[in-house]
XYZ file of C-alpha atoms in Angstrom:
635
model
C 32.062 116.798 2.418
C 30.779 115.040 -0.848
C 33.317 112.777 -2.460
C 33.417 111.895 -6.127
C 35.000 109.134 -7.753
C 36.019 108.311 -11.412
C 32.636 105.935 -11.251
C 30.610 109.338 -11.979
C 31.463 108.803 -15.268
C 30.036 105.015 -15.883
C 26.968 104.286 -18.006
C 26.100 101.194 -15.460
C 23.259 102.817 -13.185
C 25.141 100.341 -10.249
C 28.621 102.088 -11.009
C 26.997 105.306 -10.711
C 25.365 104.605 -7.476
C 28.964 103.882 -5.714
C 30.480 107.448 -7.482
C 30.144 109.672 -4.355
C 31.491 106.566 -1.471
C 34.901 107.830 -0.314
C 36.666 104.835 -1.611
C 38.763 105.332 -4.329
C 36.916 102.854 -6.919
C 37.650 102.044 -10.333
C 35.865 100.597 -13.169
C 37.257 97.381 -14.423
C 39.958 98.187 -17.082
C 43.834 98.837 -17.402
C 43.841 101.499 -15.568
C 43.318 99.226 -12.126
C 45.490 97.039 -13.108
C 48.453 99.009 -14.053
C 47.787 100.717 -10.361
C 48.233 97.360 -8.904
C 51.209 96.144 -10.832
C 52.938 99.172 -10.134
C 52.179 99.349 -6.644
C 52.161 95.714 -5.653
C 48.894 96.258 -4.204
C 46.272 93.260 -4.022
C 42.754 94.118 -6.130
C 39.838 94.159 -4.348
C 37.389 93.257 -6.629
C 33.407 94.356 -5.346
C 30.388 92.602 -8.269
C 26.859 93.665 -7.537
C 23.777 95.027 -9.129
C 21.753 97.854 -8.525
C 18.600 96.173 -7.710
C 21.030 94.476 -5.243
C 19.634 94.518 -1.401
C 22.348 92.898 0.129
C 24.846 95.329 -2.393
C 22.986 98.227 -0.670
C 23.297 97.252 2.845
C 27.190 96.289 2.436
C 27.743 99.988 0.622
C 26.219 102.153 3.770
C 27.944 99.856 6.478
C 31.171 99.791 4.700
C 31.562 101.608 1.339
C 30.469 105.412 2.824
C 32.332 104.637 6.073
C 35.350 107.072 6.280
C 38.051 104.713 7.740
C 36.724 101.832 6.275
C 37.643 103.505 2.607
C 41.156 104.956 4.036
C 42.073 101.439 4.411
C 40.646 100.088 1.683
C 42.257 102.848 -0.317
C 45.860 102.759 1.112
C 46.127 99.002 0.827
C 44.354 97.720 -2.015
C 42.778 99.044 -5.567
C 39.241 98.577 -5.839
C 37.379 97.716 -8.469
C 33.693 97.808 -8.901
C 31.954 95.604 -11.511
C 28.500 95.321 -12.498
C 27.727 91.590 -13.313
C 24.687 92.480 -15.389
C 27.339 94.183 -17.693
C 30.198 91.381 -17.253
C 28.551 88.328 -16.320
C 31.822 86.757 -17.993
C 33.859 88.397 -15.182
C 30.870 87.518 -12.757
C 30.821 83.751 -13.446
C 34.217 83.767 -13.158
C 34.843 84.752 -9.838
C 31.210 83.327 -8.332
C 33.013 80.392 -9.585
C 35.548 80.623 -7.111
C 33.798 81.462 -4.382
C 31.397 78.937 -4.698
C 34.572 76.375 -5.037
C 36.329 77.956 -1.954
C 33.096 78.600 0.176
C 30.399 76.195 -1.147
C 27.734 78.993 -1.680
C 27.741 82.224 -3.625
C 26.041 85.581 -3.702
C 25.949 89.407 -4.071
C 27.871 91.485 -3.358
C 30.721 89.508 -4.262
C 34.017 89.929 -2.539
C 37.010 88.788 -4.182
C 40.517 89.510 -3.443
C 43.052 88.952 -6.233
C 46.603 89.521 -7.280
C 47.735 92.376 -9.905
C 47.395 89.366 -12.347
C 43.594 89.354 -11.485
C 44.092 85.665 -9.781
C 41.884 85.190 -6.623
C 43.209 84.234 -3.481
C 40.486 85.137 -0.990
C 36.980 84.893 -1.558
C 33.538 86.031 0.124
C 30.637 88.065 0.074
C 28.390 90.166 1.978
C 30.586 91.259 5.058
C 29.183 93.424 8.447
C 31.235 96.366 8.799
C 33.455 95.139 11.721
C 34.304 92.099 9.802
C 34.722 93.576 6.670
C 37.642 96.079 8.721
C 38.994 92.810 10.482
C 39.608 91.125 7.104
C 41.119 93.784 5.312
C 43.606 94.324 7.480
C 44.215 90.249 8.132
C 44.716 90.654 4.318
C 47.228 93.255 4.757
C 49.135 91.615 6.942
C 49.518 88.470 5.236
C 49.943 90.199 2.165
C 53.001 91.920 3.731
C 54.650 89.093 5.085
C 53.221 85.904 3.631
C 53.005 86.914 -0.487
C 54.637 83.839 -2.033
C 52.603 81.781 -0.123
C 48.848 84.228 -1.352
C 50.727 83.776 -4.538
C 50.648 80.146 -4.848
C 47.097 79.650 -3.484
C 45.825 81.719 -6.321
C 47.644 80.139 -8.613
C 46.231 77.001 -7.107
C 42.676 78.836 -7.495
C 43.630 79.566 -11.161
C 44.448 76.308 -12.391
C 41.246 74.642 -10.493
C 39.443 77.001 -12.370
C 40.192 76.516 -15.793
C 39.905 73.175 -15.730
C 36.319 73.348 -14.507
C 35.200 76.695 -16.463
C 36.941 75.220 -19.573
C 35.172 71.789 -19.567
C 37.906 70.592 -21.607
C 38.371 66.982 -22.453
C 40.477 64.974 -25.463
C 38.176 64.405 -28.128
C 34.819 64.789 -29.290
C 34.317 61.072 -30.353
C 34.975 59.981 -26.890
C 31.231 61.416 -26.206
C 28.532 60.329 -28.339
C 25.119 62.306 -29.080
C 22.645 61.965 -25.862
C 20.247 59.626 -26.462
C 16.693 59.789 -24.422
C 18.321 58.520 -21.120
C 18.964 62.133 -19.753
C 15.523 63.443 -20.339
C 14.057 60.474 -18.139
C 16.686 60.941 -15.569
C 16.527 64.466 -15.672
C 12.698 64.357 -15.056
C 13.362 61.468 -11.967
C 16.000 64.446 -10.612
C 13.575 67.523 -10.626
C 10.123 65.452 -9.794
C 12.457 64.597 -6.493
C 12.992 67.545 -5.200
C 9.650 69.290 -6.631
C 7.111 70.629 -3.746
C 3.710 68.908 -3.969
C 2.508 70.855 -1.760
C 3.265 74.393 -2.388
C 4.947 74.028 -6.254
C 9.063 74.910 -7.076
C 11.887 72.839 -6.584
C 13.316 72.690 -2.866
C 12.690 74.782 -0.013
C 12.682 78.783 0.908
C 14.239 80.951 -1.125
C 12.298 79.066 -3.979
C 13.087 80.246 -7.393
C 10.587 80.339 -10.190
C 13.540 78.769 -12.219
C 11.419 78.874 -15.940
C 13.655 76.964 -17.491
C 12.830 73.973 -15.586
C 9.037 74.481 -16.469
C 10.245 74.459 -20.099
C 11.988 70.811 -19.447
C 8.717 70.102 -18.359
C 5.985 70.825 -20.848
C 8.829 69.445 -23.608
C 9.204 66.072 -21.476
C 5.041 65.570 -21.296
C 4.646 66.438 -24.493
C 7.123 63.565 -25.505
C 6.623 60.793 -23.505
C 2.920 61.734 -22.630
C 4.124 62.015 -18.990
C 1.106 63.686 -16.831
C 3.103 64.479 -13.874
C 5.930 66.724 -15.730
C 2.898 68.909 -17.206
C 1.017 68.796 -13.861
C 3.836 69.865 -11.803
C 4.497 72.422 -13.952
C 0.716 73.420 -13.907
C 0.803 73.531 -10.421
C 3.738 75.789 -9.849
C 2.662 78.324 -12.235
C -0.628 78.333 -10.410
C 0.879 78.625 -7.140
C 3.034 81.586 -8.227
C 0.402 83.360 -9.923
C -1.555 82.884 -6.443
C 1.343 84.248 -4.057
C 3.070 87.396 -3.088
C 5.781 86.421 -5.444
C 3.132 87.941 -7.853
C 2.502 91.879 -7.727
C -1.252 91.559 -6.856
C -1.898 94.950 -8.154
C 0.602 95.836 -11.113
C 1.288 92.626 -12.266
C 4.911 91.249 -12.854
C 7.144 88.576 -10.903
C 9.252 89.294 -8.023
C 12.836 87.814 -8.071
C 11.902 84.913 -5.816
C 10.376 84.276 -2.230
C 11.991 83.730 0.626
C 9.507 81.515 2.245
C 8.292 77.880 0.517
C 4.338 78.962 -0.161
C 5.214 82.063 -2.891
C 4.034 84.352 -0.340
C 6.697 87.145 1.144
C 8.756 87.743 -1.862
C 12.350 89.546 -2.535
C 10.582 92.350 -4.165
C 12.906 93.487 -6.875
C 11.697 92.707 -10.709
C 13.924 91.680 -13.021
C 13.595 91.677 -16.975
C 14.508 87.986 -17.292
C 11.795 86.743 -15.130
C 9.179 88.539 -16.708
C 10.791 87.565 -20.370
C 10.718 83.658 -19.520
C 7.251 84.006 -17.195
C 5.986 84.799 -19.626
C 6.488 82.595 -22.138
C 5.977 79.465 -19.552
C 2.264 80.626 -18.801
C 1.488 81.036 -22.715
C 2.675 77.335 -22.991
C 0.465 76.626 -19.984
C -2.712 77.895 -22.269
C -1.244 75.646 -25.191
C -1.689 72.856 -23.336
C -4.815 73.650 -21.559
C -7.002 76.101 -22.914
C -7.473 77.727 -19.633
C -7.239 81.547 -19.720
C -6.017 81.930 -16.281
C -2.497 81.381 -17.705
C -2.942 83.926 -20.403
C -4.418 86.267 -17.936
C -1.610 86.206 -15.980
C 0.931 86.451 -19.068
C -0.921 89.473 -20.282
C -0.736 91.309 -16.636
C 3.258 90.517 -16.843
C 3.677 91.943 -20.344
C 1.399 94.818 -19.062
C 3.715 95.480 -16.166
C 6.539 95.348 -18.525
C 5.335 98.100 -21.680
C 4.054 100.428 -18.583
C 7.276 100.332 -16.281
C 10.290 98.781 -17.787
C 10.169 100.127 -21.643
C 12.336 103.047 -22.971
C 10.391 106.195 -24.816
C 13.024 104.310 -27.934
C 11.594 100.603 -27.424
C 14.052 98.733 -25.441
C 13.372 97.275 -22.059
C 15.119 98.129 -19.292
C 16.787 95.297 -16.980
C 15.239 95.847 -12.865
C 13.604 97.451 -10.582
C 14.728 97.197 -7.090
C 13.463 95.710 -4.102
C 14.020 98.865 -1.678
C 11.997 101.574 -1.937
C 13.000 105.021 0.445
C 15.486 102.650 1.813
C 13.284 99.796 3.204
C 12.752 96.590 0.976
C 9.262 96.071 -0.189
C 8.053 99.723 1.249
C 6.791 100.139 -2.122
C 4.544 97.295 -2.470
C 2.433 96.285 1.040
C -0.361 97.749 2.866
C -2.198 97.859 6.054
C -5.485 96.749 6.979
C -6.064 99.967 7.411
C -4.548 101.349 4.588
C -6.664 99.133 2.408
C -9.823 100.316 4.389
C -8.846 103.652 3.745
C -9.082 103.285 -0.029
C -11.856 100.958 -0.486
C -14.394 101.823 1.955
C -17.447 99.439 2.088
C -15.140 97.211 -0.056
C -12.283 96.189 1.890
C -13.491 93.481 4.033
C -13.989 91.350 0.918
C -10.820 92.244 -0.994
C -8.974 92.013 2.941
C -10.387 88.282 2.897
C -9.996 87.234 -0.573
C -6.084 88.700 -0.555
C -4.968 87.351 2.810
C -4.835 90.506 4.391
C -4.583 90.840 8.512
C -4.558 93.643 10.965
C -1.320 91.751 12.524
C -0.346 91.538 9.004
C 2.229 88.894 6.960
C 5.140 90.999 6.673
C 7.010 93.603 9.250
C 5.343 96.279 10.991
C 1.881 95.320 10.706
C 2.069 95.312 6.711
C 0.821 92.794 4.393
C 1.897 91.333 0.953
C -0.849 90.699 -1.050
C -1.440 87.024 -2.077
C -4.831 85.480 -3.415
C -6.383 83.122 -0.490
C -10.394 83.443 -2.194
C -9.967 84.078 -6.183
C -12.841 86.858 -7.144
C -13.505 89.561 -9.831
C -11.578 92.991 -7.816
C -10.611 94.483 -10.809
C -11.914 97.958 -9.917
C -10.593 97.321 -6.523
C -7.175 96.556 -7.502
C -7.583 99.115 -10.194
C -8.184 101.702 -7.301
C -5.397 100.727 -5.077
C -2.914 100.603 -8.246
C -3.713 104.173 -8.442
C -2.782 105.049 -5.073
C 0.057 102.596 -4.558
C 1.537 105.136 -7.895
C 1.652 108.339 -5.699
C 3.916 106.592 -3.987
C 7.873 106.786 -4.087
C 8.858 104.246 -6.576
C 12.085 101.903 -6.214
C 15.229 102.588 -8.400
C 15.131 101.507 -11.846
C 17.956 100.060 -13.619
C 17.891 101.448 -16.961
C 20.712 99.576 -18.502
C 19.212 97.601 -21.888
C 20.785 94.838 -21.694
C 20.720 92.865 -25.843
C 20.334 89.443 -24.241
C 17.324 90.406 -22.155
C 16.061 92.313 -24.411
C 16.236 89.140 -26.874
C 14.015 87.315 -24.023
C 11.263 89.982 -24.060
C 11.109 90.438 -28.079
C 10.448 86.292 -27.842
C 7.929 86.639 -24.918
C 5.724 89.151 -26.638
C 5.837 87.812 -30.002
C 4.883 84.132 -28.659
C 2.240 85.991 -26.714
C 0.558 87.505 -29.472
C 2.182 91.705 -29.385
C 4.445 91.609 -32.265
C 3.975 95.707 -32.494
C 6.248 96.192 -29.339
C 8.659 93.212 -29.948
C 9.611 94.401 -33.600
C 9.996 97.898 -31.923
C 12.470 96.672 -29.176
C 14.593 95.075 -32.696
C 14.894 97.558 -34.017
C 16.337 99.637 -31.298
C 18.599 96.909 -30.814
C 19.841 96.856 -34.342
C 20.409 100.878 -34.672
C 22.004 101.205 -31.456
C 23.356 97.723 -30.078
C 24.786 96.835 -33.287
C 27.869 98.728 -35.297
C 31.106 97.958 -36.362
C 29.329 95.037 -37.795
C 28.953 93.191 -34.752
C 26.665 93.149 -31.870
C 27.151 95.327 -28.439
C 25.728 94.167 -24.438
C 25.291 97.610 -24.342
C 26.667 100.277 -25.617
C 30.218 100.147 -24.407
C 30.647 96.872 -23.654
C 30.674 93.545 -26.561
C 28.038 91.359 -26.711
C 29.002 88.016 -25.470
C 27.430 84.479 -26.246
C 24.669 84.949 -24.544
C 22.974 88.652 -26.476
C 23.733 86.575 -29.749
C 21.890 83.616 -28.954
C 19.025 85.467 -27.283
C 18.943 87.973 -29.629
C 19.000 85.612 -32.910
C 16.212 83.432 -31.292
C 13.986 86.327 -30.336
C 13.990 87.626 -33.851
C 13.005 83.980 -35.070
C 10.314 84.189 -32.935
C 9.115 87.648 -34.324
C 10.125 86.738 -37.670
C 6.989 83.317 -36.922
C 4.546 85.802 -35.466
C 5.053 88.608 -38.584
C 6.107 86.382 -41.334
C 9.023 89.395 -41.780
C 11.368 87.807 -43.583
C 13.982 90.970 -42.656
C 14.165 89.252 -38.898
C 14.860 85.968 -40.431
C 17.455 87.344 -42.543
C 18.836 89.114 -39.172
C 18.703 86.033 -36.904
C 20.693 84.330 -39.649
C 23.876 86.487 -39.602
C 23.573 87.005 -36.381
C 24.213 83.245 -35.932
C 26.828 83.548 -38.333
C 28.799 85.658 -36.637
C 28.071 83.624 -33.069
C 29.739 80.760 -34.592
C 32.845 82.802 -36.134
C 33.318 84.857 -32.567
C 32.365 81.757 -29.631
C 32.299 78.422 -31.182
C 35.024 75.808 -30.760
C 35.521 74.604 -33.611
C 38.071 71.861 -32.382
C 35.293 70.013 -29.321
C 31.992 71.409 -29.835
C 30.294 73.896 -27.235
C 30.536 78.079 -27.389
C 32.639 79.886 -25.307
C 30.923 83.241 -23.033
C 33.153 85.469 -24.502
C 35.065 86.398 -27.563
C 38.539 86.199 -26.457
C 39.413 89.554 -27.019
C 39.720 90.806 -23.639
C 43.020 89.973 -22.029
C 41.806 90.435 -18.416
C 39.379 87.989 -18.931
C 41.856 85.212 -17.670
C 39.907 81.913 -18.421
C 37.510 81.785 -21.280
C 34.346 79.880 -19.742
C 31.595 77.497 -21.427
C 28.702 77.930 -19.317
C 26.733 75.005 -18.821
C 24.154 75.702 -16.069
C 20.811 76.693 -16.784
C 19.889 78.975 -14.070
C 17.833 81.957 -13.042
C 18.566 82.497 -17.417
C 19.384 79.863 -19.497
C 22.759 79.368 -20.100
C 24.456 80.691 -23.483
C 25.411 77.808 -24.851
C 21.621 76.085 -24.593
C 19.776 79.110 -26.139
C 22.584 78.922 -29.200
C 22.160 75.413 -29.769
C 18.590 76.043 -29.722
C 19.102 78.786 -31.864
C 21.219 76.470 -34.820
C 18.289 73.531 -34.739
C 15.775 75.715 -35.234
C 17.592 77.396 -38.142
C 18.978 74.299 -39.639
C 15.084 73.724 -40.307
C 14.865 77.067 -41.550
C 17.303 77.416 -43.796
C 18.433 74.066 -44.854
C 21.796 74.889 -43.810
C 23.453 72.180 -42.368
C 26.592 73.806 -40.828
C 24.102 74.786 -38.114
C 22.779 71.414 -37.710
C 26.485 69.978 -37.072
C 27.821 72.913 -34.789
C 24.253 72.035 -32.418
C 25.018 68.384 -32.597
C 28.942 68.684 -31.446
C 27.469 70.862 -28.762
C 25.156 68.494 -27.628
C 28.172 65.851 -27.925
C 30.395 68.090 -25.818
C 28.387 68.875 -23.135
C 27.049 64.734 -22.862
C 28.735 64.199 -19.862
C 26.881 66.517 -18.108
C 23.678 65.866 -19.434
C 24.256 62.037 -18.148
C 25.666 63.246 -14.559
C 23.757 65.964 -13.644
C 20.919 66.727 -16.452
C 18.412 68.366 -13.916
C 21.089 71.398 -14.066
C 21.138 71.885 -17.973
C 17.209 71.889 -18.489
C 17.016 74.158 -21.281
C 19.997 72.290 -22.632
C 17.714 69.253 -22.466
C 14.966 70.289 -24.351
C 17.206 70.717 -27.332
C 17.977 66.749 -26.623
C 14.584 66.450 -27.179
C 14.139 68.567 -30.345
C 17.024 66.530 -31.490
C 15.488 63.283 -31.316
C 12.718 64.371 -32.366
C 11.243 65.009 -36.035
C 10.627 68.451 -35.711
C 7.395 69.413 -37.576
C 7.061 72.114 -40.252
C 3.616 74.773 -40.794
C 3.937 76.674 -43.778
C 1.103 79.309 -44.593
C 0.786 80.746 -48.062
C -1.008 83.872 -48.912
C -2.428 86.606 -47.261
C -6.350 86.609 -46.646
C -7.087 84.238 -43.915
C -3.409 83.895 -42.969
C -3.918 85.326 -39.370
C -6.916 82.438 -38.524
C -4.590 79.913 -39.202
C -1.576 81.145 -37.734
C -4.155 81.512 -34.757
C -4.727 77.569 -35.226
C -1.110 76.922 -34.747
C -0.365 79.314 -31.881
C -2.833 77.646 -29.897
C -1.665 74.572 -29.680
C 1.294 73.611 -27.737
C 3.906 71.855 -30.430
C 7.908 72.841 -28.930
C 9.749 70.922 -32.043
C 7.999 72.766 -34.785
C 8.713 75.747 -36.940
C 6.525 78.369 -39.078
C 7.260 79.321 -42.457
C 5.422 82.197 -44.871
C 5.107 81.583 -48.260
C 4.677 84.867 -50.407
C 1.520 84.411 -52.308
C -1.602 86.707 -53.481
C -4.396 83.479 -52.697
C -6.141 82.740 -50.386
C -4.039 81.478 -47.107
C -3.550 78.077 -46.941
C -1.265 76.017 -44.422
C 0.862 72.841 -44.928
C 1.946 70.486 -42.461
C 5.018 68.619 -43.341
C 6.795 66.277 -40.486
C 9.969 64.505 -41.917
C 10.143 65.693 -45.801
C 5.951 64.381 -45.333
C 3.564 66.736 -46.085
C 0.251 66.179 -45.806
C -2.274 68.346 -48.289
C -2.891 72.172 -47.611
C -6.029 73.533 -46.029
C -7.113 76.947 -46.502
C -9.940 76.330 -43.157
C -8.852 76.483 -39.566
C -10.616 73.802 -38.669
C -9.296 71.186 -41.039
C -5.529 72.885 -40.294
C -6.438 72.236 -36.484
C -7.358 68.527 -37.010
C -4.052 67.959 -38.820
C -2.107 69.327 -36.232
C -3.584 67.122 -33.524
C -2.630 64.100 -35.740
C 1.074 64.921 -36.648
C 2.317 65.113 -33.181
């Protein structure tokens, strides 16, 4: 007999997925918790995703299992939570487990109190273990709960203190100076791969923001090996299986060291940030291969991951008719089967076996001899289509859609961006503030990616409406998340009760963290505007996260290039008029300058641009080539 829960009714595509398991799941609200309080019942709290492999395997061993749910429902309430939606309530309790188990993952299990306090923490369970603990949790529940009370409360406190980074004053930490850069760079050229490109061993990460650290530290200090590391990597990548050979876009990560048998699902945030890394990598070199590759991303993107309205939707998964990667590999003899005279070539020049690379005699397709198979891949793209496609998650999510609106107007496709802001602004924005989605409040995080994206379309259209935008958007981040009192931006808006500690992320991970992207965000304004409130709010930031930039800066990257932009004099390009205004902008796009802004000046002339570094300006141009020779010089 089918079984419905009150998850049927959920916009999150992962909720939904969980509405027919025989345990009685809630969504994360009062509801829940009202159940547990009256009850005395501990919360068992499940956070996945629906691109989730692991989240899938856990919810037909355990969630769909009959008993399994009777004893989940007559003991505990359970709460489902997507952490794409809440990644407040997501970093949160990773936090925990990562403190109680020294690693972290999805699903998550947590077990808390009816005052949401966790006292048990894991996360992917087997079936039989999963049973065991539940009812080792029932039993000490039962006859031990002082003593599960205390260790939460234990849990709690440990947690604030950490998720809170709180410390006296402000003028106890001064600015950074150039110290962390240097050390930072020492820290990631340590553990980079020279042979195979990434940081550490399998699973290896793309980790973007890193890249970013990179090209900002080489362009500062003229350091070679930062850019060629990065060089290398995206090379690598852009080689490997971590790469979809045939319909471009990134895989999450691979779970080998060479990029070569990837976790197959595709999220929106890697694509956003790839993106942007590889147009950097044509700044610096002039080598099309980079652009190549961002264009096939951003390809893969507007085909599969765009709404008929213009916003982006946030994964695809890695299973496809219940296997991982089904989807994406091929045979030998698949391949033969297509190509005909043509597949011992493209079989040689993308690594492909009769034995294979990947189960069953299947192969992931990585380049091993770089050649022109366009038509080829072209021809197996078409077939690979007939196939059954993974799930897509079609959550729009404002924060990565603030990613993607940056990555296609700093790749040159404005059209798309500006149409993916203005979704966001009729339906992610009302009650004069911003939305995640549109249910939940935007945290830190859609502001500052938001707000930056729309700079970034507001330099490739010379709009001024998405400068305006991006301005009270930034207004309103500092009114809702900034601590005024010691610097720094907290995830969320204090609003929600549940939420019991109100975190300042500081980790740059598989996304930058919220509070680098908003300091980002108030520099690069502060130039725009003048303003200096924006200046001062960046700068405290910077001052309240020092001590982590000194201990451990290889883990705030993006948080370092603002360090950088800091100490730098960031450069302003102005371009006047109209006719011959695209050339130039051309110039300046093409070279690779990550302290600079671009200004329009309304005018009916002819274009000219103006190059100003430190209230300098040096005399306008109205050629490209005289614009491009004083942008070499003003670096």
């Amino acid at each position: 007999m089918t079984t419905t829960n009150r998850l049927i009714h959920e916009s999150s595509p992962y909720l939904r997925q969980h509405a027919h398991n025989p345990v009685d799941w809630f969504p994360w609200g009062e509801e829940a918790f009202a159940k547990a309080r009256t009850e005395n019942k501990p919360i068992f709290l499940s956070i996945g995703y629906s691109t989730c492999h692991w989240c899938h395997v856990m919810e037909r061993e355990s969630f769909e299992h009959e008993e399994l749910a009777g004893l989940l429902n007559q003991h505990f309430v359970a709460i489902k939570v997507d952490r794409e939606e809440r990644p407040d309530l997501d970093r949160l309790y990773m936090t925990a487990i990562q403190a109680t188990m020294g690693h972290g993952g999805w699903p998550m299990s947590v077990w808390l109190t009816p005052e949401l306090k966790p006292f048990f923490c894991g996360t992917y369970f087997p079936r039989q273990q999963f049973a065991q603990l539940l009812q080792r949790i029932v039993d000490v529940w039962e006859t031990n709960r002082d003593g599960v009370i205390q260790q939460a409360d234990q849990i709690t406190g440990s947690l604030a203190q950490y998720l809170s980074a709180a410390r006296e004053t402000v003028e106890a930490q001064p600015l950074p100076d150039e110290r962390p850069l240097h050390t930072g760079f020492e820290q990631l050229k340590a553990s980079y791969d020279r042979d195979c490109g990434g940081f550490g061993h399998a699973p290896k990460f793309p980790h973007p923001v890193s890249l970013d650290f990179l090209f900002h530290f080489h362009a500062r200090t003229g350091e070679s090996a930062a850019r060629d590391m990065a060089l290398h990597q995206l090379r690598a990548m852009a080689r490997g299986g971590i790469v979809d050979q045939l319909g471009g876009g990134f895989h999450r990560y691979s779970v080998d060291s060479r990029w070569l048998v990837s976790h197959f699902e595709k999220m929106l945030y890697d694509q956003a940030q790839l993106i942007c890394r590889y147009v950097e990598a044509w700044q610096l070199t002039g080598d099309n291969f980079y652009t190549d590759i961002a264009r096939r991303t951003a390809e893969y993107v507007l085909r599969d991951l765009s709404s008929p309205e213009g916003g982006f939707y946030s994964a695809e998964d890695a299973d496809s008719e219940g296997e991982e990667g089904k989807f994406y590999v091929w045979t030998r003899a698949e391949i033969q089967q297509v190509l005909g005279d043509n597949a011992e070539a493209f079989c040689r020049a993308y690594g492909v076996t009769e034995p294979g690379n990947w189960e069953h005699g299947n192969n992931v397709l990585h380049v091993v001899e770089p050649g022109n198979f366009a038509a080829e891949r072209a021809a197996l793209f078409a077939v690979r289509e007939k196939r059954i496609r993974p799930h897509r998650d079609e959550k729009i999510l404002t924060a990565w859609n603030g990613l993607m609106i940056s990555a296609l107007a700093r790749l040159g496709l404005p059209a798309p961006a500006e149409k993916a802001a203005r979704y966001l602004l009729a339906h992610h924005y009302r009650e004069d503030r911003l939305w995640r989605t549109p249910n939940i409040a935007a945290m830190l995080d859609d502001y500052a990616f938001f707000a930056n994206g729309l700079l970034d379309l507001h330099e490739a259209t010379f709009d001024p409406v998405w400068l305006t935008r991006a301005n009270e958007l930034a207004g309103q981040m500092l009114e809702l998340f900034y601590d005024t009192e010691q610097g720094g931006f907290f995830q969320t808006d204090g609003r929600d009760a549940s939420v019991i500690i109100r975190s300042k992320d500081n980790y740059d991970g598989a996304e930058p963290a919220g509070n680098s992207v908003a300091t980002t965000l108030l520099l690069r304004l502060a130039e725009f505007t003048g303003e200096q409130r924006y200046r001062a709010a960046a700068e405290k930031t910077l001052a309240f996260f020092a001590g982590h930039l000194r201990n451990a800066p290889h883990a705030m990257p993006a948080m370092l290039c603002n360090v950088d932009w800091m100490l730098s004099s960031p450069r302003q390009v102005t371009i006047a008029g109209k006719e011959g205004a695209k050339a130039l902008l051309g110039v300046v796009r093409a070279i690779y300058a990550p302290n600079q802004i671009v200004k329009h000046a309304p005018s009916e002339v002819k274009a000219t641009a103006q190059v100003c570094v430190n209230q300098a300006c040096q005399l306008p141009v109205a050629e490209p080539a005289e614009l491009r020779a004083q942008l070499a010089g003003s670096i």
